[in-house]
Coordinates of N, CA and C in Angstrom, one line a residue:
M1 N 32.0 1.9 16.5 CA 30.6 2.0 16.1 C 30.3 3.3 15.4
S2 N 29.5 3.3 14.3 CA 29.2 4.5 13.6 C 28.1 5.2 14.2
T3 N 27.9 6.5 13.8 CA 26.7 7.2 14.3 C 26.1 7.9 13.0
I4 N 24.9 8.3 13.2 CA 24.1 8.9 12.1 C 24.6 10.4 12.0
S5 N 25.1 10.7 10.8 CA 25.6 12.1 10.7 C 24.8 13.1 10.1
R6 N 23.9 12.7 9.2 CA 23.0 13.6 8.5 C 21.9 12.9 7.8
V7 N 20.8 13.7 7.6 CA 19.6 13.3 6.9 C 19.5 14.2 5.7
E8 N 19.3 13.6 4.5 CA 19.0 14.5 3.3 C 17.6 14.2 2.8
I9 N 16.8 15.2 2.5 CA 15.5 14.9 2.0 C 15.3 15.8 0.7
T10 N 14.9 15.1 -0.4 CA 14.7 15.7 -1.6 C 13.4 15.4 -2.2
H11 N 12.7 16.3 -2.8 CA 11.3 16.2 -3.3 C 11.3 16.2 -4.8
H12 N 10.5 15.2 -5.4 CA 10.5 15.1 -6.8 C 9.1 15.1 -7.5
Q13 N 9.0 15.5 -8.6 CA 7.7 15.4 -9.3 C 7.9 14.8 -10.8
L14 N 7.2 13.6 -11.0 CA 7.3 13.0 -12.3 C 5.9 13.4 -13.1
P15 N 6.0 14.2 -14.1 CA 4.8 14.3 -14.9 C 4.3 13.0 -15.5
L16 N 2.9 12.9 -15.5 CA 2.2 11.9 -16.0 C 1.4 12.2 -17.2
D17 N 1.8 11.6 -18.3 CA 1.2 11.8 -19.7 C 1.0 10.5 -20.4
P18 N -0.3 10.0 -20.5 CA -1.5 10.7 -20.1 C -1.6 10.7 -18.5
V19 N -2.6 11.5 -18.1 CA -2.9 11.5 -16.7 C -3.4 10.1 -16.2
F20 N -3.2 10.0 -14.9 CA -3.5 8.6 -14.2 C -4.8 8.8 -13.4
P21 N -5.8 8.3 -13.8 CA -7.1 8.3 -13.2 C -7.2 7.2 -12.1
A22 N -6.6 7.4 -11.0 CA -6.4 6.4 -9.9 C -7.9 6.1 -9.4
S23 N -8.1 4.8 -9.2 CA -9.5 4.4 -8.7 C -9.8 5.0 -7.4
W24 N -8.8 5.3 -6.7 CA -9.1 5.8 -5.2 C -9.1 7.3 -5.1
D25 N -8.9 8.0 -6.2 CA -8.8 9.4 -6.3 C -9.8 9.9 -7.3
T26 N -10.6 11.0 -6.7 CA -11.6 11.5 -7.6 C -11.0 12.5 -8.7
Q27 N -9.8 12.9 -8.3 CA -9.1 13.9 -9.2 C -8.0 13.2 -9.9
P28 N -8.1 13.0 -11.3 CA -7.1 12.4 -12.1 C -5.6 13.1 -11.8
R29 N -4.7 12.2 -11.7 CA -3.3 12.7 -11.4 C -2.5 13.1 -12.7
T30 N -1.9 14.3 -12.5 CA -1.1 14.8 -13.6 C 0.3 14.7 -13.3
K31 N 0.6 14.3 -12.0 CA 2.0 14.1 -11.8 C 2.2 13.1 -10.6
F32 N 3.4 12.5 -10.5 CA 3.6 11.6 -9.4 C 4.7 12.1 -8.5
P33 N 4.3 12.5 -7.3 CA 5.3 13.0 -6.3 C 6.0 11.9 -5.6
A34 N 7.3 12.2 -5.3 CA 8.1 11.3 -4.4 C 9.1 12.0 -3.7
T35 N 9.1 11.6 -2.4 CA 10.3 12.2 -1.5 C 11.2 11.1 -1.3
I36 N 12.5 11.5 -1.5 CA 13.6 10.6 -1.2 C 14.4 11.0 0.1
V37 N 14.5 10.0 0.9 CA 15.3 10.2 2.1 C 16.5 9.5 2.2
R38 N 17.7 10.0 2.5 CA 18.9 9.5 2.6 C 19.5 9.7 4.1
V39 N 19.7 8.6 4.7 CA 20.3 8.8 6.1 C 21.7 8.2 6.0
F40 N 22.8 9.0 6.4 CA 24.2 8.8 6.2 C 24.8 8.6 7.6
D41 N 25.6 7.7 7.7 CA 26.4 7.6 9.0 C 27.7 8.2 8.8
D42 N 28.6 8.4 9.8 CA 29.9 9.2 9.7 C 30.9 8.3 9.0
E43 N 30.6 7.2 8.5 CA 31.6 6.4 7.7 C 31.2 6.5 6.2
G44 N 30.2 7.2 5.9 CA 29.8 7.3 4.5 C 28.8 6.4 4.0
N45 N 28.3 5.4 4.9 CA 27.0 4.5 4.5 C 25.8 5.3 4.4
C46 N 25.0 4.7 3.6 CA 23.8 5.5 3.2 C 22.6 4.6 3.2
G47 N 21.4 4.9 3.8 CA 20.2 4.2 3.8 C 19.3 5.1 3.0
I48 N 18.4 4.4 2.2 CA 17.5 5.2 1.3 C 16.1 4.7 1.5
G49 N 15.2 5.7 1.5 CA 13.8 5.5 1.6 C 13.0 6.4 0.7
S50 N 11.8 6.0 0.3 CA 11.0 6.8 -0.5 C 9.5 6.7 -0.1
G51 N 8.9 7.9 -0.3 CA 7.4 7.9 0.0 C 6.8 9.2 0.0
D52 N 6.0 9.5 1.1 CA 5.2 10.8 1.1 C 6.3 11.9 1.5
A53 N 5.7 13.0 1.4 CA 6.5 14.3 1.5 C 7.1 14.7 2.9
M54 N 6.6 14.1 3.9 CA 7.2 14.3 5.3 C 7.3 15.8 5.6
Y55 N 6.3 16.6 5.3 CA 6.4 18.1 5.6 C 6.7 18.3 7.1
G56 N 7.5 19.2 7.3 CA 8.0 19.6 8.7 C 8.9 18.7 9.4
F57 N 9.5 17.7 8.6 CA 10.4 16.7 9.3 C 11.7 17.4 9.7
D58 N 12.0 18.4 9.2 CA 13.3 19.1 9.5 C 13.3 19.4 11.0
D59 N 12.2 19.6 11.5 CA 12.3 20.0 13.2 C 12.5 18.8 13.9
Y60 N 12.5 17.5 13.3 CA 12.7 16.3 14.1 C 14.0 15.6 13.7
Q61 N 14.7 16.1 12.8 CA 15.9 15.4 12.3 C 17.0 15.3 13.4
R62 N 17.0 16.3 14.3 CA 18.0 16.3 15.3 C 17.9 15.1 16.3
Y63 N 16.8 14.5 16.4 CA 16.5 13.3 17.3 C 17.3 12.1 16.7
F64 N 17.8 12.2 15.5 CA 18.5 11.1 14.9 C 20.0 11.2 14.8
I65 N 20.4 12.5 14.6 CA 21.7 12.8 14.5 C 22.6 12.5 15.7
G66 N 23.8 11.8 15.4 CA 24.6 11.3 16.5 C 24.2 10.0 17.2
Q67 N 23.2 9.4 16.7 CA 22.6 8.1 17.4 C 23.2 6.9 16.6
D68 N 23.1 5.8 17.3 CA 23.6 4.4 16.7 C 22.6 4.1 15.6
P69 N 23.0 3.9 14.3 CA 22.1 3.5 13.3 C 21.5 2.1 13.5
L70 N 22.1 1.3 14.4 CA 21.7 -0.1 14.6 C 20.6 -0.2 15.7
D71 N 20.4 1.0 16.5 CA 19.4 1.0 17.5 C 18.0 1.3 17.0
L72 N 17.5 0.2 16.3 CA 16.2 0.3 15.6 C 15.0 0.4 16.6
D73 N 15.1 -0.2 17.7 CA 14.0 0.0 18.8 C 14.0 1.4 19.2
R74 N 15.1 2.1 19.3 CA 15.0 3.5 19.7 C 14.5 4.3 18.6
H75 N 15.0 4.0 17.5 CA 14.4 4.8 16.4 C 12.9 4.6 16.1
A76 N 12.4 3.5 16.3 CA 11.0 3.2 16.2 C 10.2 3.9 17.2
A77 N 10.7 4.1 18.4 CA 10.0 4.8 19.5 C 9.9 6.2 19.2
V78 N 11.0 6.8 18.6 CA 11.0 8.3 18.2 C 10.1 8.5 17.1
L79 N 10.1 7.6 16.1 CA 9.2 7.7 14.9 C 7.7 7.6 15.5
S80 N 7.5 6.7 16.4 CA 6.1 6.6 16.9 C 5.6 7.9 17.5
N81 N 6.5 8.6 18.3 CA 6.2 9.9 18.9 C 6.1 10.9 17.9
I82 N 6.9 10.8 16.8 CA 6.7 11.9 15.7 C 5.3 11.7 15.1
E83 N 4.9 10.4 15.0 CA 3.6 10.1 14.3 C 2.4 10.8 15.0
F84 N 2.4 10.8 16.3 CA 1.3 11.4 17.0 C 1.2 13.0 16.6
H85 N 2.4 13.5 16.6 CA 2.4 15.0 16.4 C 2.3 15.4 15.0
A86 N 2.9 14.6 14.0 CA 3.0 15.0 12.5 C 2.8 14.1 11.5
G87 N 2.3 12.9 11.9 CA 2.0 11.8 11.0 C 3.4 11.1 10.8
R88 N 3.2 9.7 10.4 CA 4.3 8.8 10.4 C 5.2 9.1 9.2
P89 N 6.6 9.5 9.5 CA 7.5 9.7 8.4 C 8.1 8.4 7.9
W90 N 7.1 7.7 7.1 CA 7.5 6.4 6.5 C 8.8 6.3 5.8
P91 N 9.2 7.3 4.9 CA 10.4 7.1 4.2 C 11.6 7.1 5.1
M92 N 11.6 7.8 6.2 CA 12.6 7.8 7.2 C 12.8 6.5 7.8
D93 N 11.6 5.9 8.1 CA 11.6 4.5 8.7 C 12.3 3.5 7.7
V94 N 12.0 3.6 6.5 CA 12.6 2.8 5.5 C 14.0 3.0 5.4
A95 N 14.4 4.3 5.4 CA 15.9 4.6 5.2 C 16.8 4.1 6.3
L96 N 16.2 4.3 7.6 CA 16.9 3.6 8.8 C 17.0 2.2 8.7
W97 N 16.1 1.4 8.3 CA 16.2 0.0 8.2 C 17.2 -0.4 7.1
D98 N 17.1 0.4 6.0 CA 18.1 0.2 4.9 C 19.5 0.3 5.4
L99 N 19.7 1.4 6.1 CA 21.1 1.6 6.6 C 21.5 0.5 7.5
A100 N 20.7 0.1 8.4 CA 20.9 -0.9 9.4 C 21.3 -2.3 8.7
G101 N 20.5 -2.6 7.6 CA 20.8 -3.7 6.8 C 22.1 -3.8 6.1
K102 N 22.5 -2.6 5.6 CA 23.8 -2.5 5.0 C 25.0 -2.7 5.9
L103 N 24.8 -2.1 7.1 CA 25.8 -2.2 8.2 C 25.9 -3.6 8.7
R104 N 24.8 -4.2 8.7 CA 24.9 -5.6 9.2 C 25.2 -6.7 8.2
D105 N 25.1 -6.2 6.8 CA 25.3 -7.0 5.6 C 24.2 -8.1 5.8
E106 N 23.0 -7.7 6.0 CA 21.9 -8.6 6.1 C 20.6 -8.1 5.5
P107 N 19.9 -8.9 4.6 CA 18.7 -8.4 4.0 C 17.7 -8.0 5.1
I108 N 16.8 -7.2 4.9 CA 15.8 -6.8 5.8 C 14.8 -7.9 6.1
W109 N 14.5 -8.8 5.1 CA 13.5 -9.7 5.3 C 14.1 -10.8 6.4
K110 N 15.4 -10.8 6.5 CA 16.0 -11.7 7.6 C 15.9 -10.9 9.0
M111 N 16.2 -9.7 8.9 CA 16.2 -8.9 10.1 C 14.9 -8.8 10.7
V112 N 13.8 -9.0 10.0 CA 12.5 -8.9 10.6 C 11.9 -10.3 11.0
G113 N 12.8 -11.3 10.7 CA 12.4 -12.7 11.1 C 11.9 -13.6 10.0
G114 N 12.0 -13.1 8.8 CA 11.7 -14.0 7.6 C 12.4 -15.1 7.5
T115 N 11.9 -16.2 6.8 CA 12.5 -17.5 6.6 C 12.9 -17.8 5.2
S116 N 12.3 -16.9 4.2 CA 12.5 -17.1 2.9 C 12.9 -15.8 2.1
N117 N 13.7 -15.9 1.1 CA 13.9 -14.7 0.3 C 13.0 -14.6 -0.9
R118 N 11.9 -15.4 -0.9 CA 10.9 -15.5 -2.0 C 9.6 -15.2 -1.3
I119 N 8.7 -14.5 -2.1 CA 7.3 -14.1 -1.7 C 6.5 -14.1 -2.9
R120 N 5.2 -14.6 -2.7 CA 4.3 -14.5 -3.9 C 3.9 -13.1 -4.2
A121 N 4.0 -12.7 -5.5 CA 3.5 -11.4 -6.0 C 2.2 -11.5 -6.7
Y122 N 1.4 -10.4 -6.7 CA 0.3 -10.4 -7.5 C 0.3 -9.1 -8.3
A123 N -0.5 -9.3 -9.4 CA -0.7 -8.1 -10.3 C -1.8 -7.2 -9.7
S124 N -1.7 -5.9 -9.9 CA -2.7 -5.1 -9.4 C -3.2 -4.0 -10.4
S125 N -4.5 -3.7 -10.3 CA -5.0 -2.7 -11.3 C -5.2 -1.4 -10.5
G126 N -4.8 -0.3 -11.1 CA -4.9 1.0 -10.4 C -6.0 1.9 -10.9
V127 N -6.6 1.5 -12.0 CA -7.7 2.3 -12.7 C -8.8 1.4 -12.8
H128 N -10.1 2.1 -13.2 CA -11.2 1.4 -13.5 C -11.4 1.1 -14.9
R129 N -11.0 -0.1 -15.4 CA -11.1 -0.5 -16.8 C -12.4 -1.1 -17.1
S130 N -12.7 -1.1 -18.4 CA -13.9 -1.8 -18.8 C -13.8 -3.3 -18.6
V131 N -15.0 -4.0 -18.9 CA -14.9 -5.5 -18.7 C -13.9 -6.1 -19.7
P132 N -14.0 -5.8 -21.0 CA -13.0 -6.4 -21.9 C -11.6 -6.1 -21.5
E133 N -11.3 -4.8 -21.2 CA -10.0 -4.4 -20.7 C -9.5 -5.2 -19.5
M134 N -10.4 -5.5 -18.5 CA -9.9 -6.1 -17.4 C -9.7 -7.5 -17.6
V135 N -10.5 -8.1 -18.6 CA -10.2 -9.5 -19.0 C -8.8 -9.6 -19.7
Q136 N -8.6 -8.7 -20.5 CA -7.2 -8.7 -21.1 C -6.0 -8.5 -20.2
V137 N -6.4 -7.7 -19.0 CA -5.2 -7.6 -18.1 C -5.0 -8.8 -17.4
A138 N -6.1 -9.6 -17.1 CA -6.0 -10.9 -16.4 C -5.3 -11.8 -17.3
R139 N -5.5 -11.8 -18.5 CA -4.8 -12.8 -19.3 C -3.4 -12.4 -19.5
Q140 N -3.0 -11.1 -19.5 CA -1.7 -10.6 -19.5 C -0.9 -11.1 -18.1
A141 N -1.7 -11.0 -17.2 CA -1.0 -11.4 -15.8 C -0.6 -12.8 -15.8
I142 N -1.5 -13.7 -16.4 CA -1.3 -15.1 -16.5 C 0.0 -15.3 -17.2
A143 N 0.0 -14.6 -18.4 CA 1.0 -14.7 -19.4 C 2.5 -14.4 -18.7
L144 N 2.5 -13.4 -17.7 CA 3.6 -13.0 -17.1 C 4.0 -13.8 -16.0
G145 N 3.1 -14.8 -15.6 CA 3.4 -15.6 -14.4 C 2.9 -15.3 -13.1
F146 N 2.0 -14.2 -13.0 CA 1.4 -13.9 -11.8 C 0.3 -14.9 -11.4
P147 N 0.3 -15.3 -10.1 CA -0.6 -16.2 -9.6 C -2.0 -15.5 -9.2
A148 N -2.0 -14.2 -9.1 CA -3.2 -13.5 -8.6 C -3.3 -12.2 -9.1
L149 N -4.5 -11.6 -9.1 CA -4.8 -10.2 -9.7 C -5.7 -9.6 -8.7
K150 N -5.4 -8.4 -8.3 CA -6.4 -7.5 -7.6 C -7.1 -6.5 -8.4
V151 N -8.4 -6.4 -8.2 CA -9.2 -5.5 -8.9 C -9.8 -4.4 -8.1
R152 N -9.8 -3.1 -8.5 CA -10.3 -2.1 -7.7 C -11.8 -1.9 -8.0
F153 N -12.5 -1.6 -6.9 CA -13.8 -1.3 -7.0 C -14.0 0.2 -7.0
G154 N -15.2 0.7 -7.2 CA -15.4 2.2 -7.1 C -16.1 2.7 -8.4
R155 N -16.7 1.8 -9.3 CA -17.2 2.3 -10.5 C -18.6 3.0 -10.2
P156 N -19.3 3.6 -11.2 CA -20.6 4.3 -10.8 C -21.6 3.4 -10.1
S157 N -21.5 2.1 -10.4 CA -22.4 1.2 -9.6 C -21.8 -0.1 -9.2
L158 N -22.4 -0.7 -8.2 CA -21.8 -2.0 -7.7 C -22.0 -3.0 -8.8
D159 N -23.1 -3.0 -9.5 CA -23.3 -4.0 -10.6 C -22.2 -3.9 -11.6
E160 N -21.7 -2.7 -11.9 CA -20.6 -2.6 -12.9 C -19.2 -3.2 -12.4
D161 N -19.1 -3.0 -11.1 CA -17.9 -3.6 -10.4 C -18.0 -5.1 -10.4
L162 N -19.1 -5.7 -10.0 CA -19.3 -7.1 -10.0 C -19.2 -7.8 -11.4
A163 N -19.7 -7.0 -12.4 CA -19.7 -7.5 -13.6 C -18.2 -7.8 -14.2
V164 N -17.2 -6.9 -13.7 CA -15.8 -7.1 -14.1 C -15.3 -8.4 -13.5
I165 N -15.7 -8.6 -12.2 CA -15.3 -9.8 -11.4 C -15.8 -11.1 -12.2
S166 N -17.1 -11.1 -12.5 CA -17.7 -12.3 -13.0 C -17.0 -12.5 -14.4
A167 N -16.8 -11.4 -15.2 CA -16.3 -11.7 -16.5 C -14.8 -12.2 -16.4
V168 N -14.0 -11.7 -15.6 CA -12.6 -12.1 -15.4 C -12.6 -13.6 -15.0
R169 N -13.5 -13.9 -14.0 CA -13.6 -15.3 -13.4 C -14.0 -16.2 -14.6
D170 N -15.0 -15.9 -15.4 CA -15.4 -16.7 -16.5 C -14.3 -16.9 -17.6
A171 N -13.6 -15.9 -17.7 CA -12.5 -15.9 -18.7 C -11.2 -16.7 -18.3
V172 N -10.9 -16.7 -17.1 CA -9.6 -17.4 -16.7 C -9.9 -18.4 -15.7
G173 N -11.0 -18.6 -15.3 CA -11.4 -19.7 -14.4 C -10.3 -19.7 -13.1
D174 N -9.9 -20.9 -12.8 CA -9.0 -20.9 -11.6 C -7.5 -20.7 -11.8
Q175 N -7.2 -20.1 -13.0 CA -5.8 -19.9 -13.3 C -5.3 -18.7 -12.5
L176 N -6.1 -17.8 -12.0 CA -5.8 -16.7 -11.2 C -6.5 -16.6 -9.8
E177 N -5.9 -16.4 -8.8 CA -6.6 -16.0 -7.6 C -7.1 -14.5 -7.8
L178 N -8.3 -14.1 -7.4 CA -8.8 -12.8 -7.6 C -9.0 -12.2 -6.2
M179 N -8.5 -11.0 -6.1 CA -8.8 -10.1 -4.8 C -9.5 -8.8 -5.2
V180 N -10.2 -8.2 -4.3 CA -10.7 -6.9 -4.7 C -10.5 -6.0 -3.5
D181 N -10.1 -4.7 -4.0 CA -9.9 -3.6 -3.1 C -11.0 -2.7 -3.2
C182 N -11.9 -2.5 -2.1 CA -13.0 -1.8 -2.1 C -12.8 -0.4 -1.9
N183 N -11.5 0.0 -1.5 CA -11.2 1.4 -1.3 C -12.1 2.2 -0.3
Q184 N -12.5 1.5 0.8 CA -13.4 2.2 1.8 C -12.6 2.6 3.0
G185 N -11.4 2.2 3.1 CA -10.7 2.5 4.4 C -10.3 3.9 4.7
W186 N -10.1 4.6 3.6 CA -9.7 6.0 3.8 C -10.1 6.8 2.4
R187 N -9.9 8.1 2.5 CA -10.3 8.9 1.3 C -9.2 10.0 1.2
M188 N -9.0 10.6 -0.2 CA -8.2 11.7 -0.4 C -8.8 12.9 0.5
A189 N -7.9 13.9 0.7 CA -8.3 14.9 1.6 C -9.7 15.6 1.0
W190 N -10.0 15.8 -0.2 CA -11.0 16.5 -0.7 C -12.2 15.5 -1.0
D191 N -12.2 14.2 -0.8 CA -13.2 13.3 -1.1 C -14.1 13.1 0.1
T192 N -15.2 13.5 0.1 CA -16.1 13.5 1.3 C -17.2 12.4 1.1
Q193 N -17.0 11.5 0.2 CA -18.0 10.4 0.1 C -18.0 9.5 1.4
R194 N -19.1 9.1 1.8 CA -19.2 8.2 3.0 C -18.8 6.9 2.6
P195 N -18.1 6.2 3.5 CA -17.7 4.8 3.3 C -18.9 3.9 3.5
W196 N -18.8 2.6 3.0 CA -20.0 1.7 3.2 C -20.2 1.4 4.6
D197 N -21.4 1.0 4.9 CA -21.7 0.4 6.1 C -21.6 -1.1 6.1
V198 N -21.8 -1.7 7.2 CA -21.7 -3.1 7.4 C -22.7 -3.9 6.4
D199 N -23.9 -3.5 6.4 CA -24.9 -4.0 5.6 C -24.5 -4.1 4.1
H200 N -24.0 -3.0 3.6 CA -23.6 -2.9 2.2 C -22.4 -3.8 2.0
A201 N -21.5 -3.6 2.9 CA -20.2 -4.5 2.7 C -20.6 -6.0 2.8
T202 N -21.6 -6.4 3.5 CA -22.0 -7.8 3.6 C -22.6 -8.3 2.2
V203 N -23.4 -7.4 1.6 CA -23.9 -7.7 0.3 C -22.7 -8.0 -0.7
V204 N -21.9 -7.0 -0.7 CA -20.7 -7.2 -1.6 C -19.9 -8.4 -1.3
A205 N -19.6 -8.6 0.0 CA -18.8 -9.8 0.3 C -19.5 -11.2 -0.2
Q206 N -20.8 -11.2 0.1 CA -21.5 -12.4 -0.3 C -21.5 -12.7 -1.8
R207 N -21.5 -11.5 -2.6 CA -21.4 -11.7 -4.0 C -20.0 -12.1 -4.4
L208 N -19.0 -11.5 -3.7 CA -17.6 -12.0 -4.0 C -17.3 -13.4 -3.6
E209 N -17.8 -13.8 -2.5 CA -17.7 -15.2 -2.2 C -18.2 -16.1 -3.2
A210 N -19.3 -15.8 -3.9 CA -19.9 -16.6 -5.0 C -18.9 -16.6 -6.2
E211 N -18.0 -15.7 -6.3 CA -17.0 -15.8 -7.4 C -15.7 -16.3 -6.9
S212 N -15.7 -16.8 -5.7 CA -14.4 -17.4 -5.1 C -13.3 -16.4 -5.1
V213 N -13.6 -15.2 -4.7 CA -12.6 -14.1 -4.5 C -11.8 -14.4 -3.3
Y214 N -10.4 -14.3 -3.3 CA -9.5 -14.8 -2.3 C -9.6 -13.8 -1.1
W215 N -9.6 -12.4 -1.4 CA -9.8 -11.6 -0.2 C -10.5 -10.2 -0.6
M216 N -11.1 -9.6 0.3 CA -11.8 -8.4 0.2 C -11.2 -7.3 1.0
E217 N -10.5 -6.3 0.3 CA -9.6 -5.3 1.0 C -10.5 -4.1 1.3
E218 N -10.3 -3.5 2.4 CA -10.9 -2.3 2.8 C -12.4 -2.2 2.5
P219 N -13.2 -3.1 3.2 CA -14.5 -3.1 3.0 C -15.4 -2.0 3.7
L220 N -14.6 -1.4 4.8 CA -15.1 -0.5 5.7 C -14.1 0.5 6.0
H221 N -14.6 1.7 6.7 CA -13.7 2.7 7.2 C -12.6 2.0 8.0
R222 N -11.5 2.6 8.1 CA -10.3 1.9 8.8 C -10.6 2.0 10.3
G223 N -11.4 2.9 10.8 CA -11.8 2.9 12.2 C -13.0 2.2 12.6
D224 N -13.7 1.6 11.8 CA -14.9 0.9 12.0 C -14.6 -0.5 12.5
Y225 N -14.2 -0.6 13.7 CA -13.7 -1.9 14.3 C -15.0 -2.9 14.5
D226 N -16.0 -2.1 15.2 CA -17.3 -3.0 15.4 C -17.7 -3.6 14.1
G227 N -17.8 -2.7 13.0 CA -18.3 -3.2 11.7 C -17.5 -4.4 11.1
M228 N -16.2 -4.2 11.3 CA -15.2 -5.3 10.8 C -15.5 -6.6 11.6
S229 N -15.7 -6.5 12.8 CA -15.9 -7.7 13.6 C -17.2 -8.2 13.2
E230 N -18.3 -7.5 13.0 CA -19.6 -7.9 12.5 C -19.5 -8.6 11.2
L231 N -18.8 -7.9 10.2 CA -18.7 -8.4 9.0 C -18.0 -9.9 8.9
R232 N -17.0 -10.0 9.8 CA -16.2 -11.2 10.0 C -17.2 -12.4 10.4
E233 N -18.2 -12.0 11.2 CA -19.2 -13.1 11.7 C -20.2 -13.4 10.6
R234 N -20.4 -12.4 9.7 CA -21.4 -12.6 8.7 C -20.9 -13.5 7.5
V235 N -19.6 -13.3 7.1 CA -19.2 -13.8 5.8 C -17.9 -14.7 6.1
N236 N -17.4 -15.4 5.1 CA -16.3 -16.2 5.4 C -15.1 -15.8 4.5
I237 N -15.3 -14.8 3.6 CA -14.2 -14.2 2.7 C -13.2 -13.6 3.7
R238 N -11.9 -13.7 3.2 CA -10.8 -13.1 4.0 C -11.0 -11.6 3.9

């Protein structure tokens, strides 16, 4: 049986030119940060994960060194404990699963109980484009074979957001499933805008239902469980 011998963490910055005005970020992004985690066992096998920076994780690496890389339940418990104290180290999570999959010679989708090696993929928009631009994006998605497109909300007014959905639906009909990400579940650290309340979310949901939108993502703050329950009672959209 092999054991985990070391963890390597590297940080990278990819300059973005032009800048990326992400719909969920009030500050346009000039760079794309990525943290790469590599978990090695004593036989030279390596699992790789990528994601957020994992600041301070050096203090927790010792809880994995010398452990069985296949003991994923144990690792999950440790990661859950770390999450309480320092946030979830997702790249480490991914790297541990990747290493276990390589050792078992089994894809992760099978390890987690999946029954197919295929999954429907959708196209996603990350910026607020104009109506003509979004119509063009939708047509490109169809040409590339995507069955669905996700549109981001957050323009200066709700009417502008809804105009995009209406125009795309008119342009492509039922050739694409449409989804909407309302971006209300969380904020960037510096963004103090209040999230929608359930009444506003209801109005939006009803308008989206009229356009046969497949799902409505993040209509409320992530901790507003009562609001989510009430919204579910008021509307039929996913």
